[in-house]
mmCIF file of C-alpha atoms and ligand atoms in Angstrom:
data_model
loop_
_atom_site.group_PDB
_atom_site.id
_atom_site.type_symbol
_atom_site.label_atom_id
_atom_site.label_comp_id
_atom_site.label_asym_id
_atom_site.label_seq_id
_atom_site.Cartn_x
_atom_site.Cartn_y
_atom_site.Cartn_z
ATOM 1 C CA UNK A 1 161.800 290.158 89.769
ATOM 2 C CA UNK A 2 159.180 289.571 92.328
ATOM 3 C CA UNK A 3 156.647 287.275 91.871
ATOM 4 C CA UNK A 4 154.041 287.639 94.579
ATOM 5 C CA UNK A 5 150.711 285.441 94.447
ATOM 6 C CA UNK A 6 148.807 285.968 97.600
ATOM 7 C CA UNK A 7 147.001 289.198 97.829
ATOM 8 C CA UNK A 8 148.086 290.160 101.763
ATOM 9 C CA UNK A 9 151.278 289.962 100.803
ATOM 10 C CA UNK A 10 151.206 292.507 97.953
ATOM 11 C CA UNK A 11 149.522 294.521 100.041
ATOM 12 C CA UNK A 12 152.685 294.466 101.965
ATOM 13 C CA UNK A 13 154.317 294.807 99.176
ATOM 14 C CA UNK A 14 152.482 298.109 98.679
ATOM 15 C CA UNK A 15 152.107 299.649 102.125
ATOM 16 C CA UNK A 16 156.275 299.261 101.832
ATOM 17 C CA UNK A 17 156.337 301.293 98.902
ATOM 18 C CA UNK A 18 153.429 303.959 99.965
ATOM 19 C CA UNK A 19 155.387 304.314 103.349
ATOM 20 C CA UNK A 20 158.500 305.485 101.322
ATOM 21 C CA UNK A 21 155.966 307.696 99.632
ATOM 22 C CA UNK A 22 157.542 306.415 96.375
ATOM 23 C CA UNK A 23 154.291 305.727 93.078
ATOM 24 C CA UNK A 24 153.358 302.881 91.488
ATOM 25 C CA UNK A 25 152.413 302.174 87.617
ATOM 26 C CA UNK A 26 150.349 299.139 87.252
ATOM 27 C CA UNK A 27 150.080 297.505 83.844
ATOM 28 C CA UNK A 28 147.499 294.493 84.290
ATOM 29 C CA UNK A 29 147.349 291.744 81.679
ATOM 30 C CA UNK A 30 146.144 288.559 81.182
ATOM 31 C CA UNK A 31 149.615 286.928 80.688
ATOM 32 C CA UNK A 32 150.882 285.602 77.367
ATOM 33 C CA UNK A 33 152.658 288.767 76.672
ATOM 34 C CA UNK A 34 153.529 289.706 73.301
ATOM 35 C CA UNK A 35 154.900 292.939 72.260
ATOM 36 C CA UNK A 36 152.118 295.080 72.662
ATOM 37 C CA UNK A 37 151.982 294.489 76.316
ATOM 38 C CA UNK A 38 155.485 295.004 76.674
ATOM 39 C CA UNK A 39 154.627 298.611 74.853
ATOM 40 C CA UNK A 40 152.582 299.586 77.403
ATOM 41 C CA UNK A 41 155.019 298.361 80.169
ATOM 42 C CA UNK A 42 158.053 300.594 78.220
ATOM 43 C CA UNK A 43 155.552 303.102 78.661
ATOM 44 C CA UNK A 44 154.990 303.053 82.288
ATOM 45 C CA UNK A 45 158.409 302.859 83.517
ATOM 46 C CA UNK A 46 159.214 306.334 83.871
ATOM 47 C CA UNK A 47 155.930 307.371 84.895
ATOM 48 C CA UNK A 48 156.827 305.609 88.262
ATOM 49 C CA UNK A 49 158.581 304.764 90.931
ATOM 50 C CA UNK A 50 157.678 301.118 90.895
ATOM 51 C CA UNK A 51 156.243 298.921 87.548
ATOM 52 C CA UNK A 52 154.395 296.662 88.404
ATOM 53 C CA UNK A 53 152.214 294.165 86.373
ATOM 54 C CA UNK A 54 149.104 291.920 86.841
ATOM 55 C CA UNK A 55 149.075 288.398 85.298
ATOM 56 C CA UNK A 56 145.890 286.917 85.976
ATOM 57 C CA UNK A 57 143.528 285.457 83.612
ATOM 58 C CA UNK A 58 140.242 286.683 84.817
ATOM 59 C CA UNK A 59 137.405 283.926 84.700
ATOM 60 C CA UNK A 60 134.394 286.644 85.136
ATOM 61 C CA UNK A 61 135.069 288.347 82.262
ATOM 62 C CA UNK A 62 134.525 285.067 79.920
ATOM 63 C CA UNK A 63 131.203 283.712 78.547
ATOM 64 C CA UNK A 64 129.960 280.809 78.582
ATOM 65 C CA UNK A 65 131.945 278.650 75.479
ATOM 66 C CA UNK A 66 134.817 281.164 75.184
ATOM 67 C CA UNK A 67 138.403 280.331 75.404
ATOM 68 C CA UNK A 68 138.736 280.116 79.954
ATOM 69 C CA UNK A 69 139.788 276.929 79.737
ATOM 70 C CA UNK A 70 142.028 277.258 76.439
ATOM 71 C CA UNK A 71 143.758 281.079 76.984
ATOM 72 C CA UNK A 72 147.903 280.715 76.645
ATOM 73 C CA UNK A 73 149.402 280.628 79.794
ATOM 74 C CA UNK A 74 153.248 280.815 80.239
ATOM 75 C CA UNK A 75 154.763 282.608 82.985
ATOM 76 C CA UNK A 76 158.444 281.748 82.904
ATOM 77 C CA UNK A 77 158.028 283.722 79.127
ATOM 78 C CA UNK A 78 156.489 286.363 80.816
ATOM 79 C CA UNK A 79 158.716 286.587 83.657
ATOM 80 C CA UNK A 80 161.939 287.117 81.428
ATOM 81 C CA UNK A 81 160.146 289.549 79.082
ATOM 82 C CA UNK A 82 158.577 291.856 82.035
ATOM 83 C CA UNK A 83 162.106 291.535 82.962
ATOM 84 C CA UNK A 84 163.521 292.794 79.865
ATOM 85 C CA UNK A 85 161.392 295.194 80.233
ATOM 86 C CA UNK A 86 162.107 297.026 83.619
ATOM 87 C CA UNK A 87 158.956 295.680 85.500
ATOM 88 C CA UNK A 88 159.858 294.653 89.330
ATOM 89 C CA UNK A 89 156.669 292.778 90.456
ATOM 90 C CA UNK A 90 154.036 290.656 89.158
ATOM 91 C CA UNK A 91 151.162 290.422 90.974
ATOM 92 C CA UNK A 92 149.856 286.753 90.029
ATOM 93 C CA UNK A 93 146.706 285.690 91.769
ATOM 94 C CA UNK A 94 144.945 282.359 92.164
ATOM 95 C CA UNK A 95 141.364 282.409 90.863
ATOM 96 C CA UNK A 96 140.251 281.412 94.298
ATOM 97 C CA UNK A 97 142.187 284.290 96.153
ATOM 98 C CA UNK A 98 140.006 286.683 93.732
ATOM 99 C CA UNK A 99 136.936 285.623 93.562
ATOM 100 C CA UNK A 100 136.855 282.964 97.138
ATOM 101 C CA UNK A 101 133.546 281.065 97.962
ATOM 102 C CA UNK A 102 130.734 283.259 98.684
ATOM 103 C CA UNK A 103 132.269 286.108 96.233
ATOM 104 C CA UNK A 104 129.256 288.519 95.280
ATOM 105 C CA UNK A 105 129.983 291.808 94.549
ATOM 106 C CA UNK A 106 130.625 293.124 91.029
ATOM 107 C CA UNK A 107 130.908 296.767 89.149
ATOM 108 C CA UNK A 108 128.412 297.430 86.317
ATOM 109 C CA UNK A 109 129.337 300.188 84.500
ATOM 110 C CA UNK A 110 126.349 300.884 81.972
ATOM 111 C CA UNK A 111 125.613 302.802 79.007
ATOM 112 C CA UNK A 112 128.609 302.688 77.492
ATOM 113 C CA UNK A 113 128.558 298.855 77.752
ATOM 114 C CA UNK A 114 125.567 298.151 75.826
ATOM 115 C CA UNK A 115 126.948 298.105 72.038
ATOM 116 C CA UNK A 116 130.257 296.903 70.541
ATOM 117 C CA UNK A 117 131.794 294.046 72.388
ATOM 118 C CA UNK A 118 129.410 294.457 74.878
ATOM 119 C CA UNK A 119 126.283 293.469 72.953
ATOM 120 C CA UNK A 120 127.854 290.239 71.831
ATOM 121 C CA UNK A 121 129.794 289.463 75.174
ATOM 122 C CA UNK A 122 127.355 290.036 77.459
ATOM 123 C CA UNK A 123 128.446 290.208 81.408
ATOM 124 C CA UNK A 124 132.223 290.794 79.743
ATOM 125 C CA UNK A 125 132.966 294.140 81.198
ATOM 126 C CA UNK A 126 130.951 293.596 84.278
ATOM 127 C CA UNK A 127 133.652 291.026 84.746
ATOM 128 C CA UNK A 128 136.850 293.748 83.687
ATOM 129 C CA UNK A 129 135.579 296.451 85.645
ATOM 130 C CA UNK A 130 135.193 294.222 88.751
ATOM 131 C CA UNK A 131 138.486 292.743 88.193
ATOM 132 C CA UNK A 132 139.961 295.898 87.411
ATOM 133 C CA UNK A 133 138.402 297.655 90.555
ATOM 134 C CA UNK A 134 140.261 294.668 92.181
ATOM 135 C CA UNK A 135 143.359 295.097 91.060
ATOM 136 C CA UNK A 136 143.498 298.786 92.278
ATOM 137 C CA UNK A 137 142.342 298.561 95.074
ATOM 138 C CA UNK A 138 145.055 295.879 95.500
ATOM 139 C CA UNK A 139 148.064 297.507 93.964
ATOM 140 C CA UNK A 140 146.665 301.396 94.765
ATOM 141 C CA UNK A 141 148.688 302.295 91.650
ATOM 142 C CA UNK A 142 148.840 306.447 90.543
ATOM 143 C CA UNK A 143 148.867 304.875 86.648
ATOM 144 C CA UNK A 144 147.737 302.292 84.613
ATOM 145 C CA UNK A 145 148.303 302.013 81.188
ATOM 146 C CA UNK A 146 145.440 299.858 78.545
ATOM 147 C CA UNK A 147 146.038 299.197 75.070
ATOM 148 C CA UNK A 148 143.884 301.104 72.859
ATOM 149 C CA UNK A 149 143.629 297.901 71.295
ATOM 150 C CA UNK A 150 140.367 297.476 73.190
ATOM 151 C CA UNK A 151 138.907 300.679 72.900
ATOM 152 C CA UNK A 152 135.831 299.601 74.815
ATOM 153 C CA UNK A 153 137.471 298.624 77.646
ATOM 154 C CA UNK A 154 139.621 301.640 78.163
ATOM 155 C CA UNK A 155 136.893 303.778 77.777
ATOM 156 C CA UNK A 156 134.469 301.325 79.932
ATOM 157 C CA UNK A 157 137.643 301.557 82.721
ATOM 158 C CA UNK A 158 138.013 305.633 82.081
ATOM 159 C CA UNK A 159 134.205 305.940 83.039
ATOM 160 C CA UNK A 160 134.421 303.629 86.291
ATOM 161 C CA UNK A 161 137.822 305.470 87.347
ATOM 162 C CA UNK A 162 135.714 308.498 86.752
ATOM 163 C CA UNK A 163 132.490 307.552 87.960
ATOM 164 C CA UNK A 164 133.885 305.919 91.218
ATOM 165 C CA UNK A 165 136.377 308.700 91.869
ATOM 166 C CA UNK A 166 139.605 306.571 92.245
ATOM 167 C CA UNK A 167 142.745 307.577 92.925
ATOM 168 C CA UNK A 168 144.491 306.534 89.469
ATOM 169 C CA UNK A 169 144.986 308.052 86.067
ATOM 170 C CA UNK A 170 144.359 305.977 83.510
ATOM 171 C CA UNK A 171 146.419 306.044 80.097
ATOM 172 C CA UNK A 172 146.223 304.696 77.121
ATOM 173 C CA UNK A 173 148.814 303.158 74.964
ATOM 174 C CA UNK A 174 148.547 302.709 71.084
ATOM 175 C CA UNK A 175 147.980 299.525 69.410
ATOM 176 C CA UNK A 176 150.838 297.597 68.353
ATOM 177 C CA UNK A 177 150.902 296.177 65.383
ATOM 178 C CA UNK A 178 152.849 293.412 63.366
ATOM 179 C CA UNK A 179 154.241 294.801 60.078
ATOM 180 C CA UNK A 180 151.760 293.569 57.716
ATOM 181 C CA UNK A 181 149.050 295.623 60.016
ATOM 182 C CA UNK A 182 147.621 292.875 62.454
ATOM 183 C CA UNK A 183 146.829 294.203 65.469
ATOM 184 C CA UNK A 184 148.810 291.882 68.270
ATOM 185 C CA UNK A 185 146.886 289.631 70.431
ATOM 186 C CA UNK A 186 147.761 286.908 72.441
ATOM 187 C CA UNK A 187 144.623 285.150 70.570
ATOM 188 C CA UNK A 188 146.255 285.775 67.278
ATOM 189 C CA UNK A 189 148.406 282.515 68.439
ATOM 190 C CA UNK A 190 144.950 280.488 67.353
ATOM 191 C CA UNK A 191 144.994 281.632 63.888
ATOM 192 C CA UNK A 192 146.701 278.863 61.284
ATOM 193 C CA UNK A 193 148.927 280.319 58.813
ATOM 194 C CA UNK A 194 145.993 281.342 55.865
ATOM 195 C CA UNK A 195 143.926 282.270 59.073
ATOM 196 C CA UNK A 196 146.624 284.928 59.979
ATOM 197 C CA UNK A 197 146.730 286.057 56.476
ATOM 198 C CA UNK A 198 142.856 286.326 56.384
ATOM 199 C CA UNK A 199 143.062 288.134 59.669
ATOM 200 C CA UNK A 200 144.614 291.256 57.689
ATOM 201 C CA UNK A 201 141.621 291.771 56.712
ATOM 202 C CA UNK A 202 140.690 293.380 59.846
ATOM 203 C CA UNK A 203 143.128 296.453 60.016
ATOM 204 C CA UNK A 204 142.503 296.715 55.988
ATOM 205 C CA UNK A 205 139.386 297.383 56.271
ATOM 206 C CA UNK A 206 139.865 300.002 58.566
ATOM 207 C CA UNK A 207 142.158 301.740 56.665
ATOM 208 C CA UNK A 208 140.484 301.637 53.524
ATOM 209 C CA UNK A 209 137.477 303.492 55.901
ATOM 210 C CA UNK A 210 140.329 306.405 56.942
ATOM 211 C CA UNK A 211 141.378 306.898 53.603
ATOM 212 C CA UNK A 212 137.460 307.008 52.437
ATOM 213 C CA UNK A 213 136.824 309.716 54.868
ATOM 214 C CA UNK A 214 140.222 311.615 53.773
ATOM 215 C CA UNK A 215 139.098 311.672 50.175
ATOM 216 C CA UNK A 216 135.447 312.907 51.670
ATOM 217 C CA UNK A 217 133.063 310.127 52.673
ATOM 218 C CA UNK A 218 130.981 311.415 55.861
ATOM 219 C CA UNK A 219 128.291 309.010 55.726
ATOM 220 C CA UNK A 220 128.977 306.183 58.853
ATOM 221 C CA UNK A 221 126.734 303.986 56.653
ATOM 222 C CA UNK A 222 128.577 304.184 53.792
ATOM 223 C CA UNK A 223 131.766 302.928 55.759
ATOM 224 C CA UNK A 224 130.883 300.177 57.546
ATOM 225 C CA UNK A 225 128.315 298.456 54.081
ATOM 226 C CA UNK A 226 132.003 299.263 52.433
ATOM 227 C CA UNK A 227 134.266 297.210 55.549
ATOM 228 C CA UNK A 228 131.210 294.624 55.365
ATOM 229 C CA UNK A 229 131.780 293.681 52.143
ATOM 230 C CA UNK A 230 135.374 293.022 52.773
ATOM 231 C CA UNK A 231 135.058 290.974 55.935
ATOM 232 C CA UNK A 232 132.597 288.828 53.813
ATOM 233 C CA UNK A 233 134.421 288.510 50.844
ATOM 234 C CA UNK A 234 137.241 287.232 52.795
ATOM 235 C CA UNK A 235 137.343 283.567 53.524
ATOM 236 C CA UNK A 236 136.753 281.684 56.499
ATOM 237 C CA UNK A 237 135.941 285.318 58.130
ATOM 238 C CA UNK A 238 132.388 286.402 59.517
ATOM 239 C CA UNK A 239 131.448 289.880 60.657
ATOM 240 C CA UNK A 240 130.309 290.166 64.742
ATOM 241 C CA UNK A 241 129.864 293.908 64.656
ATOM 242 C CA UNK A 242 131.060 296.866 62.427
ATOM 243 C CA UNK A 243 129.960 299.935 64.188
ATOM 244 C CA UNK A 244 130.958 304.117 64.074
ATOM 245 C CA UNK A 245 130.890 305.479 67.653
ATOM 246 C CA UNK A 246 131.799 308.809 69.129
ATOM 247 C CA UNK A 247 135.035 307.944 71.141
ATOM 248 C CA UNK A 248 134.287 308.745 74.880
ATOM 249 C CA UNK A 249 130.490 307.146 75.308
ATOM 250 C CA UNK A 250 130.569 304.782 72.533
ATOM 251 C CA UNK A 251 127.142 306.255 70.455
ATOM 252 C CA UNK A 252 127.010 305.226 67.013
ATOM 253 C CA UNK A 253 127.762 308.026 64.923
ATOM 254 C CA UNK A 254 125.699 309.197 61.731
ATOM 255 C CA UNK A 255 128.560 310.999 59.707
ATOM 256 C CA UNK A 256 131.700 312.016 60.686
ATOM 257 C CA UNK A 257 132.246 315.359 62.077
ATOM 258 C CA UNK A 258 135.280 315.776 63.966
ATOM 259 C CA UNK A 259 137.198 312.602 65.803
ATOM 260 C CA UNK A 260 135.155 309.547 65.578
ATOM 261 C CA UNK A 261 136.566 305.905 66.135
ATOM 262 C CA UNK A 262 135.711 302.840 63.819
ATOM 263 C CA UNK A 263 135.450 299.455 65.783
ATOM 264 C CA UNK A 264 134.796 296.115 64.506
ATOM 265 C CA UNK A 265 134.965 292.444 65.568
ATOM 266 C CA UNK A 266 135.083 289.763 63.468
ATOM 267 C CA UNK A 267 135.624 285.466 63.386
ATOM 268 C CA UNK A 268 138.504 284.404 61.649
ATOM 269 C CA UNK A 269 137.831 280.546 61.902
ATOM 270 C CA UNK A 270 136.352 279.819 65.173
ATOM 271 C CA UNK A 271 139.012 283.207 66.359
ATOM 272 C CA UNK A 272 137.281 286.651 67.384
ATOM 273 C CA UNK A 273 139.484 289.267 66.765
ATOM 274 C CA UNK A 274 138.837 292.860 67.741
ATOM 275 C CA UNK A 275 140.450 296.145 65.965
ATOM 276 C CA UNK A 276 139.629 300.023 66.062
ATOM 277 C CA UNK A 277 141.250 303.301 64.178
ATOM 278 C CA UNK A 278 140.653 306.786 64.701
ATOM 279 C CA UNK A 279 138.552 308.756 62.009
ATOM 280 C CA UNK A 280 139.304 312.106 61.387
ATOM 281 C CA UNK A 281 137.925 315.180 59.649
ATOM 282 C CA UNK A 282 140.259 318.072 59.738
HETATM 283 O O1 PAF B 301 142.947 293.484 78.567
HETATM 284 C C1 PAF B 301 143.136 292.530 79.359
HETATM 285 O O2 PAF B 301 144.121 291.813 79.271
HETATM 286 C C2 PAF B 301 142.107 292.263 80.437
HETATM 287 O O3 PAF B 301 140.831 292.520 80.009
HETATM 288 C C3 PAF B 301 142.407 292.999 81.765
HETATM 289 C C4 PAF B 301 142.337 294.513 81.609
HETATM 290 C C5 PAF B 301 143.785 292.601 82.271
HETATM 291 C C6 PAF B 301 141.374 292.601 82.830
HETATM 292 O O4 PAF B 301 141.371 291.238 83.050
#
């Protein structure tokens, strides 16, 4: 396992690798993996010559009074489980090598920012689309796999891939789950034991919305009053956003027609946890 922090030097690393004409999968995280991220890293091994992942916990894409200063950090951990994993490199990055003195260009991607996670995190994906735009242009990988964990950003990353005309396909990877339903998170390691019970609430809700919609319900409205009411009635838990979108610009949705994906983010203690599922009319 390689652990390379300056930038020229994975660049090396690359040109190498691009010489050989061999491909590149790049999985970039913010460390602190957990078994999702490893799902996405099973994921990409075959799809490439090379795995590579990212650990760098990117200050741009956190607001003022969010959890910089606080988010897990343990790279020996990681280093034996991308290990276990198949992954070759990690690209690991100081702050300053990112984002030196006199650093002043970002990506905006917009639209599709303005609701969800965006509304309530403003300048978050400004910060994950410039980061991300980084990182490939970095690691020049053919793949990189997201969870679908954060909806938002994979589609906010799909539209500046897109939009920018890189060379990369991006793919998405399902969200892993704990048994009870949790979605993993590296920010689940906040939650006390009753939080973490509490936090079920989350992918419950969800499900009670895709089981609504199987028996019938079309109305988005309906839905999310019906999720509300959960969240609330569940202690110690407050609702950020509930919202119905369409799932490749993000619109809020009336009824359900077709595909349509169900988002929400709520406080669990002083914890924001995000979650998302699919809804489906056949
Ligand atoms: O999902 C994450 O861990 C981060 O937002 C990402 C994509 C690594 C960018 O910092």
């Amino acid at each position: 396992m390689e652990i390379i922090r300056e930038i020229p030097a994975m660049k090396a690393w690359v040109r190498a690798v691009r010489k050989r004409g061999e491909t590149i999968c790049l999985v970039p995280t913010m460390g602190y993996l957990h078994e999702g991220h490893l799902g996405l890293m099973r994921m990409g091994g075959p799809l490439a010559d090379h795995l590579v992942i990212s650990i760098f916990v990117n200050p741009t894409q956190f607001g003022a009074g969010e959890d910089l200063a606080t988010y897990p950090r343990d790279l020996p951990r990681d280093t034996e489980l991308a290990g276990s994993v198949g992954v070759e490199c990690i690209f690991y990055p100081g702050a300053g090598a990112m984002y030196p003195p006199g650093y002043c260009t970002y990506v905006e991607v917009e639209d599709i920012t303005e609701g969800l996670c965006g509304a309530s995190r403003p300048g978050h994906f400004r910060g994950v689309a410039t980061v991300v735009a980084k990182l490939f242009n970095i690691v020049e990988p053919d793949v990189a796999i997201f969870g679908e964990k954060d909806y938002q950003q994979l589609a906010v990353l799909r539209k500046m891939v897109e939009d920018l005309n890189m060379n990369v396909q991006v793919l998405a990877h399902p969200t892993v789950r704990e048994e009870d339903g949790l979605a993993m998170s590296s920010r689940n390691k906040y939650l006390s034991a009753e939080q973490r019970k509490n936090a079920l609430v989350l992918s419950r809700a969800l499900l009670q919305a895709r089981r609504r919609v199987e028996r019938g319900e079309r109305s988005a409205e309906a839905l999310k009053a019906e999720a509300v009411r959960m969240i609330e009635q569940t202690p110690e838990s407050t609702v950020d956003y509930v919202e119905i979108v369409d799932p490749v610009l993000l619109r809020p949705v009336e009824r359900i027609e077709g595909r349509a994906v169900m988002a929400l983010a709520v406080r669990v203690g002083a914890t924001r946890l995000i979650d998302n599922m699919t809804l489906e009319t056949s």
